[in-house]
Each structure stands twice: as C-alpha cells, then as structure tokens.
CSV table of C-alpha atoms and ligand atoms in Angstrom, one decimal:
chain,number,residue,atom,x,y,z
A,80,UNK,CA,-32.2,-27.5,33.3
A,81,UNK,CA,-29.8,-27.8,36.0
A,82,UNK,CA,-27.3,-24.8,36.1
A,83,UNK,CA,-23.9,-25.7,34.3
A,84,UNK,CA,-20.8,-24.4,35.8
A,85,UNK,CA,-17.2,-23.7,35.1
A,86,UNK,CA,-15.7,-28.0,35.5
A,87,UNK,CA,-18.9,-28.8,33.4
A,88,UNK,CA,-17.8,-26.8,30.6
A,89,UNK,CA,-14.2,-27.8,30.8
A,90,UNK,CA,-15.0,-31.3,30.9
A,91,UNK,CA,-16.9,-31.0,27.3
A,92,UNK,CA,-14.8,-33.1,24.7
A,93,UNK,CA,-13.2,-29.9,22.7
A,94,UNK,CA,-12.6,-32.4,19.8
A,95,UNK,CA,-16.6,-32.0,18.2
A,96,UNK,CA,-15.2,-34.6,15.7
A,97,UNK,CA,-15.1,-37.4,18.5
A,98,UNK,CA,-18.5,-36.4,19.6
A,99,UNK,CA,-19.7,-36.9,16.2
A,100,UNK,CA,-17.7,-40.2,15.8
A,101,UNK,CA,-19.4,-41.4,19.3
A,102,UNK,CA,-22.8,-40.7,18.1
A,103,UNK,CA,-22.4,-42.2,15.0
A,104,UNK,CA,-21.6,-45.3,16.7
A,105,UNK,CA,-25.0,-44.8,19.0
A,106,UNK,CA,-27.1,-43.5,16.9
A,107,UNK,CA,-26.0,-44.2,13.0
A,108,UNK,CA,-25.9,-40.3,12.0
A,109,UNK,CA,-24.0,-36.9,13.5
A,110,UNK,CA,-24.6,-33.6,15.9
A,111,UNK,CA,-26.0,-31.6,13.0
A,112,UNK,CA,-27.8,-35.0,11.0
A,113,UNK,CA,-29.9,-35.3,14.6
A,114,UNK,CA,-30.3,-31.6,15.0
A,115,UNK,CA,-31.7,-31.4,11.7
A,116,UNK,CA,-33.6,-35.2,12.3
A,117,UNK,CA,-35.2,-33.7,15.7
A,118,UNK,CA,-36.5,-30.6,13.7
A,119,UNK,CA,-37.5,-32.2,10.0
A,120,UNK,CA,-35.2,-30.0,8.4
A,121,UNK,CA,-33.3,-30.2,5.6
A,122,UNK,CA,-29.4,-30.1,4.9
A,123,UNK,CA,-27.2,-28.4,5.2
A,124,UNK,CA,-26.8,-25.4,6.4
A,125,UNK,CA,-25.6,-22.0,4.9
A,126,UNK,CA,-23.0,-20.3,6.2
A,127,UNK,CA,-25.2,-18.1,8.5
A,128,UNK,CA,-23.8,-16.0,10.8
A,129,UNK,CA,-24.4,-16.3,14.6
A,130,UNK,CA,-23.7,-14.2,17.3
A,131,UNK,CA,-23.2,-15.8,21.0
A,132,UNK,CA,-23.5,-12.8,23.7
A,133,UNK,CA,-22.4,-13.4,27.5
A,134,UNK,CA,-25.5,-12.3,29.4
A,135,UNK,CA,-23.9,-11.3,33.0
A,136,UNK,CA,-27.7,-11.0,35.0
A,137,UNK,CA,-28.4,-13.0,38.1
A,138,UNK,CA,-25.4,-15.8,38.7
A,139,UNK,CA,-23.4,-14.2,35.8
A,140,UNK,CA,-21.2,-15.8,33.2
A,141,UNK,CA,-20.6,-19.1,33.3
A,142,UNK,CA,-16.6,-19.2,32.3
A,143,UNK,CA,-15.9,-20.5,28.6
A,144,UNK,CA,-20.0,-21.2,28.1
A,145,UNK,CA,-20.2,-19.1,24.8
A,146,UNK,CA,-16.7,-19.8,24.4
A,147,UNK,CA,-18.3,-23.4,23.9
A,148,UNK,CA,-22.0,-22.6,22.4
A,149,UNK,CA,-19.5,-20.9,19.5
A,150,UNK,CA,-17.4,-23.8,19.0
A,151,UNK,CA,-20.3,-26.3,18.8
A,152,UNK,CA,-21.8,-24.0,16.2
A,153,UNK,CA,-18.9,-23.3,14.2
A,154,UNK,CA,-18.3,-27.9,14.1
A,155,UNK,CA,-21.7,-27.4,12.6
A,156,UNK,CA,-20.7,-25.2,9.9
A,157,UNK,CA,-21.7,-21.7,10.8
A,158,UNK,CA,-19.6,-18.3,11.3
A,159,UNK,CA,-19.8,-18.1,14.8
A,160,UNK,CA,-18.7,-15.4,16.8
A,161,UNK,CA,-19.4,-14.4,20.4
A,162,UNK,CA,-19.5,-10.8,21.5
A,163,UNK,CA,-16.8,-8.9,23.4
A,164,UNK,CA,-19.5,-7.0,24.5
A,165,UNK,CA,-22.1,-8.5,27.0
A,166,UNK,CA,-25.9,-8.3,27.9
A,167,UNK,CA,-27.6,-5.2,25.3
A,168,UNK,CA,-24.3,-3.6,24.2
A,169,UNK,CA,-23.7,-7.8,22.8
A,170,UNK,CA,-26.9,-7.6,21.1
A,171,UNK,CA,-26.1,-4.4,19.4
A,172,UNK,CA,-22.6,-6.0,18.5
A,173,UNK,CA,-24.3,-9.0,17.4
A,174,UNK,CA,-26.6,-6.2,14.5
A,175,UNK,CA,-23.1,-4.4,14.2
A,176,UNK,CA,-21.6,-7.6,12.5
A,177,UNK,CA,-24.8,-8.4,10.5
A,178,UNK,CA,-25.7,-12.2,12.5
A,179,UNK,CA,-28.8,-13.4,11.5
A,180,UNK,CA,-29.0,-15.6,14.2
A,181,UNK,CA,-28.3,-14.8,18.1
A,182,UNK,CA,-27.7,-17.3,21.1
A,183,UNK,CA,-27.6,-16.0,24.7
A,184,UNK,CA,-28.7,-17.3,28.2
A,185,UNK,CA,-29.2,-15.7,31.5
A,186,UNK,CA,-30.0,-17.9,34.3
A,187,UNK,CA,-33.3,-19.1,33.6
A,188,UNK,CA,-33.6,-19.5,29.9
A,189,UNK,CA,-31.1,-20.3,26.8
A,190,UNK,CA,-32.5,-19.0,23.4
A,191,UNK,CA,-31.6,-19.3,20.0
A,192,UNK,CA,-33.1,-15.8,18.1
A,193,UNK,CA,-33.4,-15.4,14.4
A,194,UNK,CA,-33.6,-12.2,13.6
A,195,UNK,CA,-34.5,-12.4,9.8
A,196,UNK,CA,-37.3,-14.9,10.3
A,197,UNK,CA,-38.9,-13.9,14.1
A,198,UNK,CA,-38.0,-17.3,15.2
A,199,UNK,CA,-36.3,-18.6,18.3
A,200,UNK,CA,-35.7,-21.8,19.8
A,201,UNK,CA,-35.6,-22.5,24.0
A,202,UNK,CA,-32.6,-24.9,24.4
A,203,UNK,CA,-35.8,-27.0,26.9
A,204,UNK,CA,-37.3,-27.8,23.9
A,205,UNK,CA,-34.8,-28.3,21.7
A,206,UNK,CA,-32.9,-30.7,24.4
A,207,UNK,CA,-36.4,-32.9,25.0
A,208,UNK,CA,-36.2,-33.1,20.8
A,209,UNK,CA,-32.9,-33.6,20.1
A,210,UNK,CA,-32.3,-36.6,22.5
A,211,UNK,CA,-35.6,-38.0,21.9
A,212,UNK,CA,-34.5,-38.0,17.8
A,213,UNK,CA,-31.3,-39.5,18.8
A,214,UNK,CA,-33.1,-42.4,20.6
A,215,UNK,CA,-35.6,-42.9,18.0
A,216,UNK,CA,-32.3,-43.3,15.7
A,217,UNK,CA,-30.8,-45.4,17.7
A,218,UNK,CA,-33.7,-47.9,17.7
A,219,UNK,CA,-33.3,-47.6,13.6
A,220,UNK,CA,-36.4,-45.6,13.4
A,221,UNK,CA,-39.0,-48.3,15.1
A,222,UNK,CA,-41.8,-47.4,14.9
A,223,UNK,CA,-43.0,-50.7,17.6
A,224,UNK,CA,-40.7,-49.4,20.4
A,225,UNK,CA,-41.8,-48.4,23.8
A,226,UNK,CA,-40.0,-45.0,25.8
A,227,UNK,CA,-40.2,-44.9,29.5
A,228,UNK,CA,-39.6,-41.0,29.5
A,229,UNK,CA,-38.3,-40.2,33.3
A,230,UNK,CA,-39.6,-36.7,33.9
A,231,UNK,CA,-42.9,-34.4,32.6
A,232,UNK,CA,-40.5,-31.3,33.0
A,233,UNK,CA,-39.8,-29.0,29.7
A,234,UNK,CA,-37.3,-31.3,28.3
A,235,UNK,CA,-39.6,-34.4,28.9
A,236,UNK,CA,-42.9,-32.9,27.4
A,237,UNK,CA,-41.0,-31.9,24.4
A,238,UNK,CA,-39.3,-35.4,24.2
A,239,UNK,CA,-42.5,-36.9,24.2
A,240,UNK,CA,-44.4,-34.6,21.4
A,241,UNK,CA,-41.3,-35.6,19.4
A,242,UNK,CA,-41.5,-39.3,20.4
A,243,UNK,CA,-45.7,-39.1,19.4
A,244,UNK,CA,-45.4,-37.5,15.9
A,245,UNK,CA,-43.3,-40.8,15.4
A,246,UNK,CA,-46.4,-43.0,16.7
A,247,UNK,CA,-44.0,-44.1,19.8
A,248,UNK,CA,-45.8,-45.9,22.7
A,249,UNK,CA,-44.5,-43.8,25.5
A,250,UNK,CA,-45.1,-45.0,29.5
A,251,UNK,CA,-44.2,-42.0,31.6
A,252,UNK,CA,-43.0,-41.8,35.2
A,253,UNK,CA,-43.4,-38.2,36.7
A,254,UNK,CA,-42.7,-38.2,40.8
A,255,UNK,CA,-44.9,-35.4,40.9
A,256,UNK,CA,-48.2,-36.5,40.3
A,257,UNK,CA,-50.2,-33.6,39.5
A,258,UNK,CA,-47.8,-32.8,37.1
A,259,UNK,CA,-47.9,-35.8,35.7
A,260,UNK,CA,-52.0,-36.4,35.3
A,261,UNK,CA,-51.6,-32.9,33.9
A,262,UNK,CA,-49.4,-34.5,31.1
A,263,UNK,CA,-51.4,-37.3,30.4
A,264,UNK,CA,-54.4,-34.6,30.2
A,265,UNK,CA,-52.0,-33.0,27.1
A,266,UNK,CA,-50.7,-36.2,25.8
A,267,UNK,CA,-54.1,-39.0,26.2
A,268,UNK,CA,-52.0,-41.7,24.4
A,269,UNK,CA,-49.4,-41.9,26.8
A,270,UNK,CA,-49.1,-43.9,30.0
A,271,UNK,CA,-48.5,-43.3,33.4
A,272,UNK,CA,-46.4,-45.7,34.8
A,273,UNK,CA,-46.7,-45.5,38.4
A,274,UNK,CA,-43.5,-47.8,39.8
A,275,UNK,CA,-40.9,-47.7,36.7
A,276,UNK,CA,-38.7,-49.4,38.7
A,277,UNK,CA,-40.9,-52.5,38.6
A,278,UNK,CA,-39.8,-54.0,34.4
A,279,UNK,CA,-37.4,-53.4,32.1
A,280,UNK,CA,-37.5,-50.9,29.4
A,281,UNK,CA,-35.7,-51.4,26.6
A,282,UNK,CA,-35.6,-47.5,25.6
A,283,UNK,CA,-35.5,-45.0,28.6
A,284,UNK,CA,-35.3,-41.2,27.7
A,285,UNK,CA,-33.9,-39.7,31.4
A,286,UNK,CA,-35.4,-35.9,31.6
A,287,UNK,CA,-34.9,-35.2,35.3
A,288,UNK,CA,-32.0,-33.5,37.1
A,289,UNK,CA,-31.8,-36.6,39.5
A,290,UNK,CA,-28.4,-38.3,39.4
A,291,UNK,CA,-28.0,-42.0,39.4
A,292,UNK,CA,-32.1,-42.3,39.1
A,293,UNK,CA,-31.1,-45.2,36.6
A,294,UNK,CA,-29.8,-48.4,38.5
A,295,UNK,CA,-28.3,-51.7,37.0
A,296,UNK,CA,-31.3,-53.1,38.1
A,297,UNK,CA,-33.1,-51.1,35.4
A,298,UNK,CA,-30.7,-51.9,32.4
A,299,UNK,CA,-29.6,-55.0,30.7
A,300,UNK,CA,-27.6,-55.5,27.9
A,301,UNK,CA,-30.0,-53.9,25.0
A,302,UNK,CA,-31.2,-50.9,26.8
A,303,UNK,CA,-30.8,-47.4,25.4
A,304,UNK,CA,-30.7,-44.7,27.3
A,305,UNK,CA,-30.9,-41.2,26.1
A,306,UNK,CA,-29.6,-38.6,28.8
A,307,UNK,CA,-30.2,-34.6,28.4
A,308,UNK,CA,-30.4,-34.5,32.2
A,309,UNK,CA,-27.3,-33.0,34.3
A,310,UNK,CA,-25.7,-34.3,36.1
A,311,UNK,CA,-26.0,-37.9,33.9
A,312,UNK,CA,-29.1,-39.7,35.7
A,313,UNK,CA,-27.3,-43.1,35.6
A,314,UNK,CA,-25.3,-44.6,38.2
A,315,UNK,CA,-21.6,-45.6,36.8
A,316,UNK,CA,-22.5,-49.9,37.0
A,317,UNK,CA,-25.9,-49.2,35.1
A,318,UNK,CA,-23.6,-47.6,31.9
A,319,UNK,CA,-21.5,-50.4,32.4
A,320,UNK,CA,-24.2,-53.0,31.6
A,321,UNK,CA,-26.6,-50.4,29.6
A,322,UNK,CA,-25.6,-50.9,25.7
A,323,UNK,CA,-25.6,-47.6,25.1
A,324,UNK,CA,-26.0,-44.2,26.7
A,325,UNK,CA,-26.5,-40.8,24.6
A,326,UNK,CA,-24.9,-38.1,26.4
A,327,UNK,CA,-23.9,-34.8,26.7
A,328,UNK,CA,-24.4,-31.6,28.0
A,329,UNK,CA,-24.7,-28.7,25.7
A,330,UNK,CA,-24.1,-29.7,22.3
A,331,UNK,CA,-27.2,-31.7,20.7
A,332,UNK,CA,-28.9,-29.3,22.6
A,333,UNK,CA,-27.6,-26.2,20.6
A,334,UNK,CA,-27.3,-28.6,17.5
A,335,UNK,CA,-31.2,-29.2,17.4
A,336,UNK,CA,-31.8,-25.0,18.8
A,337,UNK,CA,-29.9,-23.5,15.3
A,338,UNK,CA,-31.9,-26.3,13.1
A,339,UNK,CA,-35.0,-25.3,14.9
A,340,UNK,CA,-34.3,-21.5,13.9
A,341,UNK,CA,-32.4,-21.7,10.6
B,72,2YC,O1,-22.1,-17.3,30.6
B,72,2YC,C1,-23.2,-16.4,30.9
B,72,2YC,O2,-23.7,-15.9,29.7
B,72,2YC,C2,-24.7,-17.4,31.3
B,72,2YC,N1,-25.5,-16.2,31.7
B,72,2YC,C3,-24.8,-18.6,31.1
B,72,2YC,C4,-25.8,-18.9,31.9
B,72,2YC,C5,-26.6,-20.8,31.3
B,72,2YC,C6,-27.1,-21.2,32.8
B,72,2YC,N2,-28.1,-22.0,32.3
B,72,2YC,C7,-27.8,-23.2,32.5
B,72,2YC,O3,-26.3,-23.9,33.1
B,72,2YC,C8,-28.2,-24.3,31.7
B,72,2YC,C9,-27.4,-24.6,30.3
B,72,2YC,C10,-27.0,-26.7,30.2
B,72,2YC,C11,-28.4,-24.2,29.4
B,72,2YC,C12,-29.7,-24.3,30.1
B,72,2YC,N3,-29.3,-24.2,31.3
C-alpha cells in the first residue's frame, strides 16, 4: 500500500456522515454495514475500548494519521482514543486503559489486534475485502456479475477471495506475469486478461498503486469502479463518465479491520 502523507490525511472529509451518505448512495449501505458485510459479522458492535498507538519507527509519525483513525473508529461506534505515548509506551498505555483492541501502523504494516480474542486484522487484506464488498453491494449482490480485478498484490488477492466466496466471475489483470500465474494457481477459478483495456468491464476493482490507469475509453456510463488504491487509479475524465466510483483513503479499510477483529 502506498504510504500516506499529511496532505492525504487532511484531504479526508472530517464529516464522516458525508461519507456514509455517499456510500449509501453508491452501495445502499453505510461504512459500518459494508465492513460488517465484508467480514460476515453481525452489527451493532458493543461499545468497545480501542487504542490507536502512534508508531515512530522508520519514516516516523504521519501527522494526523492516528487522530484520523481514532475519529473513524469513534464514528463506527467504539470508545476509541489515541495514546499520548508512542510505540511500546503507547501499547502499555493501551493496556492501562483496558483497551480491547489496539490499532497501530509502521511503514510496512497497519494492523488491528484484539487483545482478548488474540486475533488481528491486516489493513491490506481488510481493504481488499472491504472494497470488494462495496462493489458487490453496489451491484446489488448480482451473482452473475463479472469483475475485472487490477493488481494481484495483498489487496487484490483479498478482493478476489471475497468475490470468489460470492461465486462472482473474476478476470485478473496483473502486469507482473509470474505474479499473475501464481495467483491463478492459487485461485484456479479466475481468468487472466492479457489486454484488459481491449474490452469494457462493467465492474472494476482497482487494487494497483498506479495513478490514472483507468481511462475514459475503459469506462461507460454503467461502469462501477471500486478503487482502494492510493493515489486514485481513475483518470479524472474517466471518473466523470463512469456510473460510480467508490474510493476513500482509510475509512473503509479501518471499518473492515474493526469488524474483522470484533
Ligand atoms: O503515524 C504513525 O503511527 C505512522 N507510523 C503511520 C505510518 C502508516 C504508513 N502506512 C500508510 O500510509 C498506508 C495506509 C493507507 C495504511 C497502509 N499503508
């Protein structure tokens, strides 16, 4: 996953009710409902104490990251807080405040740990499932749908797993041919696209870190694109012409992580 920067965090709408409204318009469901559907969990979540611990390793703190994760978790109905200490001290603080769940991210991994259930949810896997669930709901759970998945990294593979559980037809486009072959070996039901841009796909899940991959010629006014990638992989003009774009930088991944461990 691409590393976020301060301006990305600042670009996230602080009014998460707006996001719920946009998601309801495009998928018929709220942020929490999509996260729960992605993980086949019941709602509502009991008021759970959740700690978000800032981590200073590597490239260090991203201004506003922990705060934003906390805001999302509060919007989802938990009793979330960010620890005043960072790193190991922050984990101790989480324990001191009886947190049941701890969210933290270094440069490579963003994870949620449930301290009692001994379970965790990785952001990449959760994001793939969350955005696949959003696309499936946007298609009104149309089991006959065919989805083009762009990218066979952790996010793309998690999206494939969710969609295969719903018996959806999947066409994978992955420029790294050995990676594509390995993925097809793992998921024999999927088809590989040699040249995905040669035809239209009504449903596209963009799990690549490439910007502007999806162009105007790839979309029609019926195309629905679910794009967890940072930056947004849909060229501005293509976004204009498509029916719907489901895209957010952190919120759906965090909601799915929370549901995954709850
Ligand atoms: O502020 C902090 O605690 C930093 N250690 C956070 C670093 C997050 C790095 N990861 C990312 O920016 C992206 C996110 C979208 C989630 C996964 N990778």
